[in-house]
Coordinates of N, CA, C and O in Angstrom, one line a residue:
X1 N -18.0 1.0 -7.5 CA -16.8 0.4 -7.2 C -17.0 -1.1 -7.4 O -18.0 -1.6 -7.1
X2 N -16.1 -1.9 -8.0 CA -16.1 -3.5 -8.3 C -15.1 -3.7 -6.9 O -14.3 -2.9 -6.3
X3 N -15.6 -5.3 -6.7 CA -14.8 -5.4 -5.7 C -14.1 -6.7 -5.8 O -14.9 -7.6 -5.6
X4 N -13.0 -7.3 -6.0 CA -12.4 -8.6 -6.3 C -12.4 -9.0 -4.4 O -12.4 -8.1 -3.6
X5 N -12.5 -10.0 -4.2 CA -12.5 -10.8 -2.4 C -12.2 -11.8 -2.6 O -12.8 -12.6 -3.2
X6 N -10.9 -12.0 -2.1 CA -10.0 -13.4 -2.3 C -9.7 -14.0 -0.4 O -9.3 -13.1 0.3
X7 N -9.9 -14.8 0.1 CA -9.5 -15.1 1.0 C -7.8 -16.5 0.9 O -7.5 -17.4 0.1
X8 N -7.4 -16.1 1.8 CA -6.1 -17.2 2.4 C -6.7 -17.4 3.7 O -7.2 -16.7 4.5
X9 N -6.5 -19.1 3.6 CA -6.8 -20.1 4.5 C -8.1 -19.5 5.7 O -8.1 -19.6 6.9
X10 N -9.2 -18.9 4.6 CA -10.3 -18.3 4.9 C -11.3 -18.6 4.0 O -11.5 -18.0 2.9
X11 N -11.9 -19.3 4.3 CA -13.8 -19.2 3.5 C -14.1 -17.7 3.2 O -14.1 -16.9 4.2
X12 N -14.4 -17.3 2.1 CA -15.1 -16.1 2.2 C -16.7 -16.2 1.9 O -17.3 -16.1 0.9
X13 N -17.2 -16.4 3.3 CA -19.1 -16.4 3.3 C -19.4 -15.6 2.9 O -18.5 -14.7 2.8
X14 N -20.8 -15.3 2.3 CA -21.5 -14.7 1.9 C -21.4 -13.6 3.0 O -21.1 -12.5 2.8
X15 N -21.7 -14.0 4.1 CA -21.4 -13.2 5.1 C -20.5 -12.0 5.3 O -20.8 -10.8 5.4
X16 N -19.3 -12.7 5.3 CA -18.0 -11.8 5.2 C -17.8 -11.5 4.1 O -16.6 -11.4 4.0
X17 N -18.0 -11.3 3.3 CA -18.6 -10.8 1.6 C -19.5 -9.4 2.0 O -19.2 -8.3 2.0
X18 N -20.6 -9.8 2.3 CA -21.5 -8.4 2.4 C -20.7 -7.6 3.8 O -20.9 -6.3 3.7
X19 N -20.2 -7.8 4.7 CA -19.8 -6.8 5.7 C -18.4 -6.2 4.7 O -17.9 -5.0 4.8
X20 N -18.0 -6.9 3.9 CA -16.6 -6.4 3.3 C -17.0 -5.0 2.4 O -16.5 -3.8 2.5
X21 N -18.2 -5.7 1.3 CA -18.9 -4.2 0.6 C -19.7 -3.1 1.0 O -19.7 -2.1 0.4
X22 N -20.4 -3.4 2.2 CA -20.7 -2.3 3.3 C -19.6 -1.6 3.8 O -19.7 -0.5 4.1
X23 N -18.8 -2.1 4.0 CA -17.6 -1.1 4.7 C -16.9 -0.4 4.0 O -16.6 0.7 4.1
X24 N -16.7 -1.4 2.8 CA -15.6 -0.7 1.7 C -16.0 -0.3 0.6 O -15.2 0.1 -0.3
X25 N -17.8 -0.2 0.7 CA -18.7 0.2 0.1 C -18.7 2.0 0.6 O -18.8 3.0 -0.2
X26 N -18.7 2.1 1.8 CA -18.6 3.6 2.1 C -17.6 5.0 1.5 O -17.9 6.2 1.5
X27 N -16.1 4.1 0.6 CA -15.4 4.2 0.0 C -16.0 4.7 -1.2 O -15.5 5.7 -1.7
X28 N -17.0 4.4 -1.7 CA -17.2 4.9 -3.2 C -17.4 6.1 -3.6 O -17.1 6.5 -4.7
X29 N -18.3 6.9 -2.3 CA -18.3 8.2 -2.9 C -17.0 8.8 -2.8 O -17.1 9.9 -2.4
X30 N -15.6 8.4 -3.1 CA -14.5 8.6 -3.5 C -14.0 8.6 -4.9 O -13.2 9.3 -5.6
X31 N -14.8 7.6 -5.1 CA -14.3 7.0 -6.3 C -15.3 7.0 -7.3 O -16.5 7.3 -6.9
X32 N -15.0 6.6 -8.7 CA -15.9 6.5 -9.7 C -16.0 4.9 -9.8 O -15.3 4.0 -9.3
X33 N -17.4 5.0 -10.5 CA -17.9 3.6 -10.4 C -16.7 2.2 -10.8 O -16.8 1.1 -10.3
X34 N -15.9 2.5 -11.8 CA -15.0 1.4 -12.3 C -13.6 1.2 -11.7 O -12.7 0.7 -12.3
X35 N -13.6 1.8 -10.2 CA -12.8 1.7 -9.7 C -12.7 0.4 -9.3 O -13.7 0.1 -8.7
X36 N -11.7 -0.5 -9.5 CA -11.5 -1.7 -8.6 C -10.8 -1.7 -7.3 O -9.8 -1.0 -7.1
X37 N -11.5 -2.5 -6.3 CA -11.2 -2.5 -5.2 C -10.7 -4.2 -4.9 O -11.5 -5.1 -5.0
X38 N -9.2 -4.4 -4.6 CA -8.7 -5.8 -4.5 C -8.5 -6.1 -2.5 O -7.7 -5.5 -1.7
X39 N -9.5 -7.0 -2.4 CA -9.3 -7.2 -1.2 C -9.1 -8.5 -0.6 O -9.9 -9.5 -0.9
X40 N -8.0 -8.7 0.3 CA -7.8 -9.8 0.5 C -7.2 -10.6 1.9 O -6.1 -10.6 2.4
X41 N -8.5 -11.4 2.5 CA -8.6 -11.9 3.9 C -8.0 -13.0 4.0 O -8.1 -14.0 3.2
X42 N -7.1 -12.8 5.2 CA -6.9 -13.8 5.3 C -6.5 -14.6 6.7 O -7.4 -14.3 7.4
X43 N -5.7 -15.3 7.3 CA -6.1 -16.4 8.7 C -4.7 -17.0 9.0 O -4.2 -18.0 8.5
X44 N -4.2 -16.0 10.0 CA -2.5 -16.7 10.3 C -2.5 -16.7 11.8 O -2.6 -15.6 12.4
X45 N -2.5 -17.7 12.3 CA -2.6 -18.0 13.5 C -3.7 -17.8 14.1 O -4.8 -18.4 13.9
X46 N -3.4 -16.6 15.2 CA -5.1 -15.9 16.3 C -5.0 -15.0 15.6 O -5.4 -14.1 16.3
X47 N -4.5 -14.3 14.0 CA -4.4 -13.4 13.6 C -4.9 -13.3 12.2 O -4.4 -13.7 11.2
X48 N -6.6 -12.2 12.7 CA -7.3 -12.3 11.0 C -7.4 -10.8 10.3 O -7.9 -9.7 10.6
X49 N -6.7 -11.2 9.0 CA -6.0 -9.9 8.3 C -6.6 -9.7 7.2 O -6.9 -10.6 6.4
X50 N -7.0 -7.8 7.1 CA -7.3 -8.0 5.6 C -6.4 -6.6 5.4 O -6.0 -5.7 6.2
X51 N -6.2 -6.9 3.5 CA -5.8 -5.9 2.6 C -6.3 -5.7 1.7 O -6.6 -6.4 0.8
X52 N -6.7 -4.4 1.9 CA -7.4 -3.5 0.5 C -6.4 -2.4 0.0 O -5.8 -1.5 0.5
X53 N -6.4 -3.1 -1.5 CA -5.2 -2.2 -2.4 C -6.3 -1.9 -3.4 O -6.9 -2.8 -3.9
X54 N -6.4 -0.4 -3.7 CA -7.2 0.3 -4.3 C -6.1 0.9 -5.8 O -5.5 1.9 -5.7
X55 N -6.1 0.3 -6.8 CA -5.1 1.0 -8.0 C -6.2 2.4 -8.6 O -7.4 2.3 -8.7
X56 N -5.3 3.4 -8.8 CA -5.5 4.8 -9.3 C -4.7 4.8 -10.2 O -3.8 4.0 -10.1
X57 N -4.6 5.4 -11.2 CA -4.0 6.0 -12.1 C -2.9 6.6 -11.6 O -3.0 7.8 -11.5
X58 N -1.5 6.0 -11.1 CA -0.1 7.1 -10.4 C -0.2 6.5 -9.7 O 1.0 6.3 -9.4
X59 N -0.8 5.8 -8.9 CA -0.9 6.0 -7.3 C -1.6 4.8 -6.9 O -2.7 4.7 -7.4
X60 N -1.2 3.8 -5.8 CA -2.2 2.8 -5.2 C -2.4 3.4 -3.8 O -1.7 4.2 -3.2
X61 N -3.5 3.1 -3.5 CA -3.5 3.4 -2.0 C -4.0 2.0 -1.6 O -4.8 1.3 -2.3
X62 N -3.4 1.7 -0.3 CA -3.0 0.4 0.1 C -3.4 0.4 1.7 O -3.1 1.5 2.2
X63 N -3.9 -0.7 2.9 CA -4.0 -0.5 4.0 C -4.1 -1.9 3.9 O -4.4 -2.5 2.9
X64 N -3.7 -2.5 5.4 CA -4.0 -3.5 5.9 C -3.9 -3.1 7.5 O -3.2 -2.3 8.1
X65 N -5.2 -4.2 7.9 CA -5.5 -4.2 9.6 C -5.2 -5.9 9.9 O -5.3 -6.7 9.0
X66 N -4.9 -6.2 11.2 CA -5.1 -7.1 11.5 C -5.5 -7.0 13.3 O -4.9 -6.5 14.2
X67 N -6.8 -7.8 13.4 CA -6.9 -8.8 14.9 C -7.0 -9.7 15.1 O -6.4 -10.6 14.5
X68 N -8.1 -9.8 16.5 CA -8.5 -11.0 16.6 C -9.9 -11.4 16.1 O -10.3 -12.6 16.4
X69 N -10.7 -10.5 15.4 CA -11.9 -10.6 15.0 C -11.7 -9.9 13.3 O -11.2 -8.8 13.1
X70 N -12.2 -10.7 12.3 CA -12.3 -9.9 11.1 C -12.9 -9.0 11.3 O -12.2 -8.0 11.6
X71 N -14.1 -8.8 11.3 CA -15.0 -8.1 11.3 C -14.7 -6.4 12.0 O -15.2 -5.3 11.6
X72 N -13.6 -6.8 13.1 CA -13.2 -5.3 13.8 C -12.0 -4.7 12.8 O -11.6 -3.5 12.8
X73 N -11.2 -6.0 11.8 CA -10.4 -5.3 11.2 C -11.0 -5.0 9.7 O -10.3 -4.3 8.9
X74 N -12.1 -5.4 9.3 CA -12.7 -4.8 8.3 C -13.3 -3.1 8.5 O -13.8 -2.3 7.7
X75 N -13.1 -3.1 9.7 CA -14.0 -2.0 10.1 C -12.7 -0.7 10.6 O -12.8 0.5 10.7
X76 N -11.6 -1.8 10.9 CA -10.7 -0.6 11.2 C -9.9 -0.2 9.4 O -9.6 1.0 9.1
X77 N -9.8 -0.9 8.7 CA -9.1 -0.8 6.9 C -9.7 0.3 6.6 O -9.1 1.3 6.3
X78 N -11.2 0.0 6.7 CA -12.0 1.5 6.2 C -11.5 2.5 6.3 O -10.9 3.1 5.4
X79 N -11.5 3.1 8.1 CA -11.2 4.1 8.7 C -9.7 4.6 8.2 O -9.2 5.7 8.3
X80 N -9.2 3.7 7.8 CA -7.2 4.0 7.9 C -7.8 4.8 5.8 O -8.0 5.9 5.4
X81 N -7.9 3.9 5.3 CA -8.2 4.6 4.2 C -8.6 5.6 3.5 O -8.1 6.1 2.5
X82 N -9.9 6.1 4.3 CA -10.8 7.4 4.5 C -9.8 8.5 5.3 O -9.6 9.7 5.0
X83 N -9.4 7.8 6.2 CA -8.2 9.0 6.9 C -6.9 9.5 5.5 O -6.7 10.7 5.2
X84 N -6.2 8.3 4.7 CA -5.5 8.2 3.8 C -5.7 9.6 2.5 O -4.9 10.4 2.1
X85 N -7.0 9.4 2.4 CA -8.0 9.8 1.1 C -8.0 11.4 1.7 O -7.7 12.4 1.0
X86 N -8.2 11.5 2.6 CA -8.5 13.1 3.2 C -7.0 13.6 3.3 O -6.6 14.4 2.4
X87 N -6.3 13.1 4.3 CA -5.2 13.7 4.2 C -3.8 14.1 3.2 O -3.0 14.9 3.4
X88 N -4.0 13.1 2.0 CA -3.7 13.3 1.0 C -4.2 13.9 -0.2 O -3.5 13.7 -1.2
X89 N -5.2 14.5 -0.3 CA -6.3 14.4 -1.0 C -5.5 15.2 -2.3 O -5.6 14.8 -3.5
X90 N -4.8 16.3 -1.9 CA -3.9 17.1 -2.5 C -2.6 16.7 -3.7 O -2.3 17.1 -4.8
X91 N -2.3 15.7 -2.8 CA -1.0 14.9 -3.5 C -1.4 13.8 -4.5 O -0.8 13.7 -5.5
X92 N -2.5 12.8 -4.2 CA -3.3 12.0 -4.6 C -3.9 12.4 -6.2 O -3.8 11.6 -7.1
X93 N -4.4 13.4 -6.2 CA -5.5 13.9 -7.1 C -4.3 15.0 -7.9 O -4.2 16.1 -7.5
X94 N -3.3 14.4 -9.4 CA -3.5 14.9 -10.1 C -4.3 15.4 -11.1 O -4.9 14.6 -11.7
X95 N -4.5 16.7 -11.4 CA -5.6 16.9 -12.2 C -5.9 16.2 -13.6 O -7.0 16.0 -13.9
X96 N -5.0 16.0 -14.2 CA -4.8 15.4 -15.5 C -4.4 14.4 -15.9 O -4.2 14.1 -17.1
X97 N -4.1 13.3 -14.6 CA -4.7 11.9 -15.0 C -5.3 11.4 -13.6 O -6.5 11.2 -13.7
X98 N -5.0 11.1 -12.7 CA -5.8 10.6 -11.5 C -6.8 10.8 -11.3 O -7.6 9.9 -10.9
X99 N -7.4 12.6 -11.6 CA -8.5 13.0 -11.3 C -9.7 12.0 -12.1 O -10.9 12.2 -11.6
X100 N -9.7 11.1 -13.1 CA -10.7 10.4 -13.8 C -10.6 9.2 -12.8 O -11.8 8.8 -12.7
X101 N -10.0 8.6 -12.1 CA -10.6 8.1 -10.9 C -11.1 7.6 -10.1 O -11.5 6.5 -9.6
X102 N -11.0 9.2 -9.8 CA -12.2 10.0 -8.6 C -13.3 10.6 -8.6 O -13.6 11.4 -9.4
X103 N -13.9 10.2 -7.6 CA -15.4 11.0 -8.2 C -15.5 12.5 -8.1 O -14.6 13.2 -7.6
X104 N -16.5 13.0 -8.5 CA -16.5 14.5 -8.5 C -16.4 14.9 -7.1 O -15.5 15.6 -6.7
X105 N -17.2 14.5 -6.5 CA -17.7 14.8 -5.3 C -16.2 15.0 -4.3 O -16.0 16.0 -3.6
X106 N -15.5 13.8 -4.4 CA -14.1 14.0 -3.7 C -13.0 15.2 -4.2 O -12.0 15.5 -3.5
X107 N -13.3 15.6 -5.4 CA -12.0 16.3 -6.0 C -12.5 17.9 -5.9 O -11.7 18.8 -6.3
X108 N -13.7 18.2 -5.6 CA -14.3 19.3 -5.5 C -14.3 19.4 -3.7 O -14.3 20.5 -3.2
X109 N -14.3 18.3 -3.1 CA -14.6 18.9 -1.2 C -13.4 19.0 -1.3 O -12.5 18.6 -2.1
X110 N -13.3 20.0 0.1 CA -12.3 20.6 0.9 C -12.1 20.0 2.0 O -12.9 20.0 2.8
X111 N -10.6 19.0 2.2 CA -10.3 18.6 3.7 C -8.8 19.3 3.9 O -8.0 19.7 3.0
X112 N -8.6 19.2 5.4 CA -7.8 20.0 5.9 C -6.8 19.4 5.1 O -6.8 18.2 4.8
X113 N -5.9 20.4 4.5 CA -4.4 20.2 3.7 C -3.3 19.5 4.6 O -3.9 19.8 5.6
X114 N -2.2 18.8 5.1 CA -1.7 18.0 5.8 C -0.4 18.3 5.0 O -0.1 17.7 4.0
X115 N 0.2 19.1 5.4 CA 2.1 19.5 4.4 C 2.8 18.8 5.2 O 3.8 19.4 5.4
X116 N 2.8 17.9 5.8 CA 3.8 17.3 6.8 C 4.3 16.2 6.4 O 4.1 15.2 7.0
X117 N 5.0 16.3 5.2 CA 6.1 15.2 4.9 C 7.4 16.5 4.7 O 7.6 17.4 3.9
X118 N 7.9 16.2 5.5 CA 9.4 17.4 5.3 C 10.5 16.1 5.3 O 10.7 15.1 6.0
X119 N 11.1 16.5 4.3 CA 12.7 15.6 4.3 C 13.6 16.7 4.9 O 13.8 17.7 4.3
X120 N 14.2 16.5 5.9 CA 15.0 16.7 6.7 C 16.6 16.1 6.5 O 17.5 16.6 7.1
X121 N 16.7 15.1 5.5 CA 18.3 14.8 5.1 C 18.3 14.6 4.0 O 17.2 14.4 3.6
X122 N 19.1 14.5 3.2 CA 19.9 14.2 2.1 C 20.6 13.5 1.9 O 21.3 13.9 2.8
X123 N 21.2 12.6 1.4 CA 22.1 11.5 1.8 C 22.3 10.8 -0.2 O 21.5 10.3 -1.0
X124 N 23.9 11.3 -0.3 CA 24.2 10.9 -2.1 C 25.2 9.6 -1.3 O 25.6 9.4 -0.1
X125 N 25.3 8.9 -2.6 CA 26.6 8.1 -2.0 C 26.4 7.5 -3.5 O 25.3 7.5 -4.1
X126 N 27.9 6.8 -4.1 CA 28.5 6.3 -4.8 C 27.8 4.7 -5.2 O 28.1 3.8 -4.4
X127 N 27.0 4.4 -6.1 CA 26.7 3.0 -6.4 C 27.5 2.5 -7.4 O 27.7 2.9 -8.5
X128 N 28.1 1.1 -6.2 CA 28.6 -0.1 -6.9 C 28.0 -0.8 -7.1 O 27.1 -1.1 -6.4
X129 N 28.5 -1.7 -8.5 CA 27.3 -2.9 -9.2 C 28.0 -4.1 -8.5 O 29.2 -4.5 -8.5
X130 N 27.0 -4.6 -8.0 CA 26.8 -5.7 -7.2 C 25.2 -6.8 -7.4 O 24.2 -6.4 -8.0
X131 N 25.3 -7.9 -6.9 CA 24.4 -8.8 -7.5 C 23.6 -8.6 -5.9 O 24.1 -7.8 -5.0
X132 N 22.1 -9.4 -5.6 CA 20.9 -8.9 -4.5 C 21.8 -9.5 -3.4 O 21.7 -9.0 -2.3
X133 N 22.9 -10.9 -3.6 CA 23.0 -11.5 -2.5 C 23.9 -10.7 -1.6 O 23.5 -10.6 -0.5
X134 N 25.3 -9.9 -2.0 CA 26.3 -8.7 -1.9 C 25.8 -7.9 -1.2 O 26.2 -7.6 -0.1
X135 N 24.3 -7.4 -2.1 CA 23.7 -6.5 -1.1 C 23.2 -6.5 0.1 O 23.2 -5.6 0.9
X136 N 22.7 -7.6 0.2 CA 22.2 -8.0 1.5 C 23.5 -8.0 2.6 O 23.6 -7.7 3.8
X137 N 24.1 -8.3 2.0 CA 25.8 -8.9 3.3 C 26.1 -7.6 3.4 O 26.5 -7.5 4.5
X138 N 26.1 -5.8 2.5 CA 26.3 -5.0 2.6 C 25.3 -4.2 3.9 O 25.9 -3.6 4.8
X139 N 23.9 -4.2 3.9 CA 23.0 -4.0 4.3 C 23.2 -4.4 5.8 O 23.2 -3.5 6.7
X140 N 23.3 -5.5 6.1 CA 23.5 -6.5 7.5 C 24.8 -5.9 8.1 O 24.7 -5.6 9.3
X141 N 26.2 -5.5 7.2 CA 27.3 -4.7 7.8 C 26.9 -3.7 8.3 O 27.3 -3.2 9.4
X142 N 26.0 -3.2 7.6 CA 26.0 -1.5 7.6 C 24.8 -1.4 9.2 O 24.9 -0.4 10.0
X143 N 24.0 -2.5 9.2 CA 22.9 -2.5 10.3 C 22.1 -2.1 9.9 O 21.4 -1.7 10.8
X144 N 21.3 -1.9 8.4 CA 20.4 -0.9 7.9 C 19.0 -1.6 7.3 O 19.2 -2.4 6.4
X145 N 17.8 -1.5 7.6 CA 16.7 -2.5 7.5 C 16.3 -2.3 5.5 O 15.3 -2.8 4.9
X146 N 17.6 -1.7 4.9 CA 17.0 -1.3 3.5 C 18.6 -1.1 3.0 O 19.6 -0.7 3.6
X147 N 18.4 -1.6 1.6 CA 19.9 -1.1 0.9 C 19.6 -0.5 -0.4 O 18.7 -1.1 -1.0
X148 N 20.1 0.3 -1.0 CA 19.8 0.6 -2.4 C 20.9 0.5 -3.0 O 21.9 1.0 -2.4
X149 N 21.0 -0.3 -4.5 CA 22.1 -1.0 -4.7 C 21.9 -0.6 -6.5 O 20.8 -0.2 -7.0
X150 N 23.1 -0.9 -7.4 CA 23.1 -0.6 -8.8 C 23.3 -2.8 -9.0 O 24.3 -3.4 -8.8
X151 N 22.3 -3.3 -9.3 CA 22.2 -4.0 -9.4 C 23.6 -4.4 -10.7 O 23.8 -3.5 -11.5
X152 N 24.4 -5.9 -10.7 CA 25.0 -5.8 -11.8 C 24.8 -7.1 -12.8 O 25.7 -7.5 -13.5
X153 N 23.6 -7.7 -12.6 CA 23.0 -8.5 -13.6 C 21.9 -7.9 -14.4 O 21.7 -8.4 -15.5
X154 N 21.1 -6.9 -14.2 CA 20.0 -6.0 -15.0 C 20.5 -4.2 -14.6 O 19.6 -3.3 -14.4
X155 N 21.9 -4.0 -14.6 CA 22.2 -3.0 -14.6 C 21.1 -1.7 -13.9 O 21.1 -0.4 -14.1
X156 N 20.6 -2.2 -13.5 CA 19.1 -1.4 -12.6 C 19.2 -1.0 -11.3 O 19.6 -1.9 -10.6
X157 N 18.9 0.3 -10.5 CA 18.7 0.6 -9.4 C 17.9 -0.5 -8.8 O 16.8 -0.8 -9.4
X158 N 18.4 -1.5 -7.2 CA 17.2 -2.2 -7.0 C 17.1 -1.9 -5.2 O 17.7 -0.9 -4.8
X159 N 16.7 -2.4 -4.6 CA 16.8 -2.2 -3.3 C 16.4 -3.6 -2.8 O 15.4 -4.3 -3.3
X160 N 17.4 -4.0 -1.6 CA 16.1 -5.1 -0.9 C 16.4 -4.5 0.6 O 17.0 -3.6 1.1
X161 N 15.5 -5.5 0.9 CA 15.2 -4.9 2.4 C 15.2 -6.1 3.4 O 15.6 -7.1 2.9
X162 N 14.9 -6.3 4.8 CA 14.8 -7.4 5.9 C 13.6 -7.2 6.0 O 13.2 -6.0 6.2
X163 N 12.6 -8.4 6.0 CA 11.4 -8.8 6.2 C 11.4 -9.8 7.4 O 12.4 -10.5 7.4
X164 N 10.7 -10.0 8.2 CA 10.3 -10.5 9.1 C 11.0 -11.8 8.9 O 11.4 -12.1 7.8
X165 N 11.0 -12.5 9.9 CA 12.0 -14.1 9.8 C 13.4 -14.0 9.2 O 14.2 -14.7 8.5
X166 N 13.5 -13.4 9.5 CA 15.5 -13.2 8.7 C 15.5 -13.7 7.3 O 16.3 -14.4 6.7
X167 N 14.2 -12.9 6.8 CA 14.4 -13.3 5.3 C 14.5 -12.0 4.6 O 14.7 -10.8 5.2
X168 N 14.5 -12.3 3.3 CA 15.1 -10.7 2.2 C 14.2 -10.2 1.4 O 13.4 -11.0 1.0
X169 N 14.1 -8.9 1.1 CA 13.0 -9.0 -0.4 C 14.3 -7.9 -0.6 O 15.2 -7.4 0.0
X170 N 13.2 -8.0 -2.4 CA 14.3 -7.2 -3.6 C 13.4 -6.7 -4.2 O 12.5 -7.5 -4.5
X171 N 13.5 -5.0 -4.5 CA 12.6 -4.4 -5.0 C 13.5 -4.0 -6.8 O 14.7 -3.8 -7.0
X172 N 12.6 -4.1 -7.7 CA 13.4 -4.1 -8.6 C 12.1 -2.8 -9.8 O 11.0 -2.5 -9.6
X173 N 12.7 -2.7 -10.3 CA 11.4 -1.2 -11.1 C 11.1 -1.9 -12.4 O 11.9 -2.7 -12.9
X174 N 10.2 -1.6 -12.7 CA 9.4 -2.2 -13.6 C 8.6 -0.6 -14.5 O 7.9 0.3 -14.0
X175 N 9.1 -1.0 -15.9 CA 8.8 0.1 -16.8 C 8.0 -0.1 -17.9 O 7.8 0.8 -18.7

């Protein structure tokens, strides 16, 4: 596994460098050796955060931990990921392109199967073309932390959502 280590308003020591590839080094018998692992520490207030976004072929698998100690949240990312990798292992692992990857070793073990994503509703509704700001003022009426909208400057399905601070994001697809 290669590992990219970027820190925000964080020094990344040598230190916190080698506890990062020991931890997220345990990851590899998952993976095949050219897997890149993007990880990234960083320092917001009493609060020290990291994210490890792992790209697959289909599929990212993605975690972030935060405390008050890196070192307990490098140690908790692992655990969330390894739990991630097992319980998905099924959905994760197409055979005919994802599986190159993964290492052998993961696509041949047996972990318990996990069927518990059930969609329980359905919900169609009529899209009107409207621009991100529309959507948002739709979103905010409706009370709803997400809107899915027929965007009408790139004619595109887009969605934004409410992020922390009464601010907005806009998800837009990319082909």
């Amino acid at each position: 596994m290669r590992y990219k280590i970027t820190g925000r308003n964080i020094e990344v020591t040598p230190a916190l460098k080698a506890a990062v590839e020991d931890k997220i080094g345990k990851l590899e018998r998952y993976f095949n050796q050219d897997t890149e692992a993007v990880i990234t520490l960083s320092v917001e207030k009493d609060r020290q955060k990291i994210e490890v976004t792992i790209p697959v072929k289909g599929t990212i698998i993605r975690a972030e931990q935060h405390s008050n100690d890196m070192y307990v949240s490098i140690d908790l990312v692992e655990e969330i990921i390894e739990r991630q990798l097992k319980k998905y292992k099924n959905k994760i692992i197409d055979k005919k392109q994802a599986a190159v990857a993964f290492s052998d070793l993961f696509i041949n073990e047996d972990y318990e199967a996990d069927d518990g994503i059930e969609i329980v509703k359905v919900k169609k509704f009529a899209m009107k073309p409207m621009d991100p700001e529309e959507a948002c003022v739709q979103m905010e009426l409706l009370g709803h932390a997400f809107y899915v909208f027929l965007n009408s400057e790139t004619e595109q399905v887009n969605v934004v959502y409410k992020r922390k601070g009464n601010t907005y994001g806009l998800i837009e697809p990319e082909f």
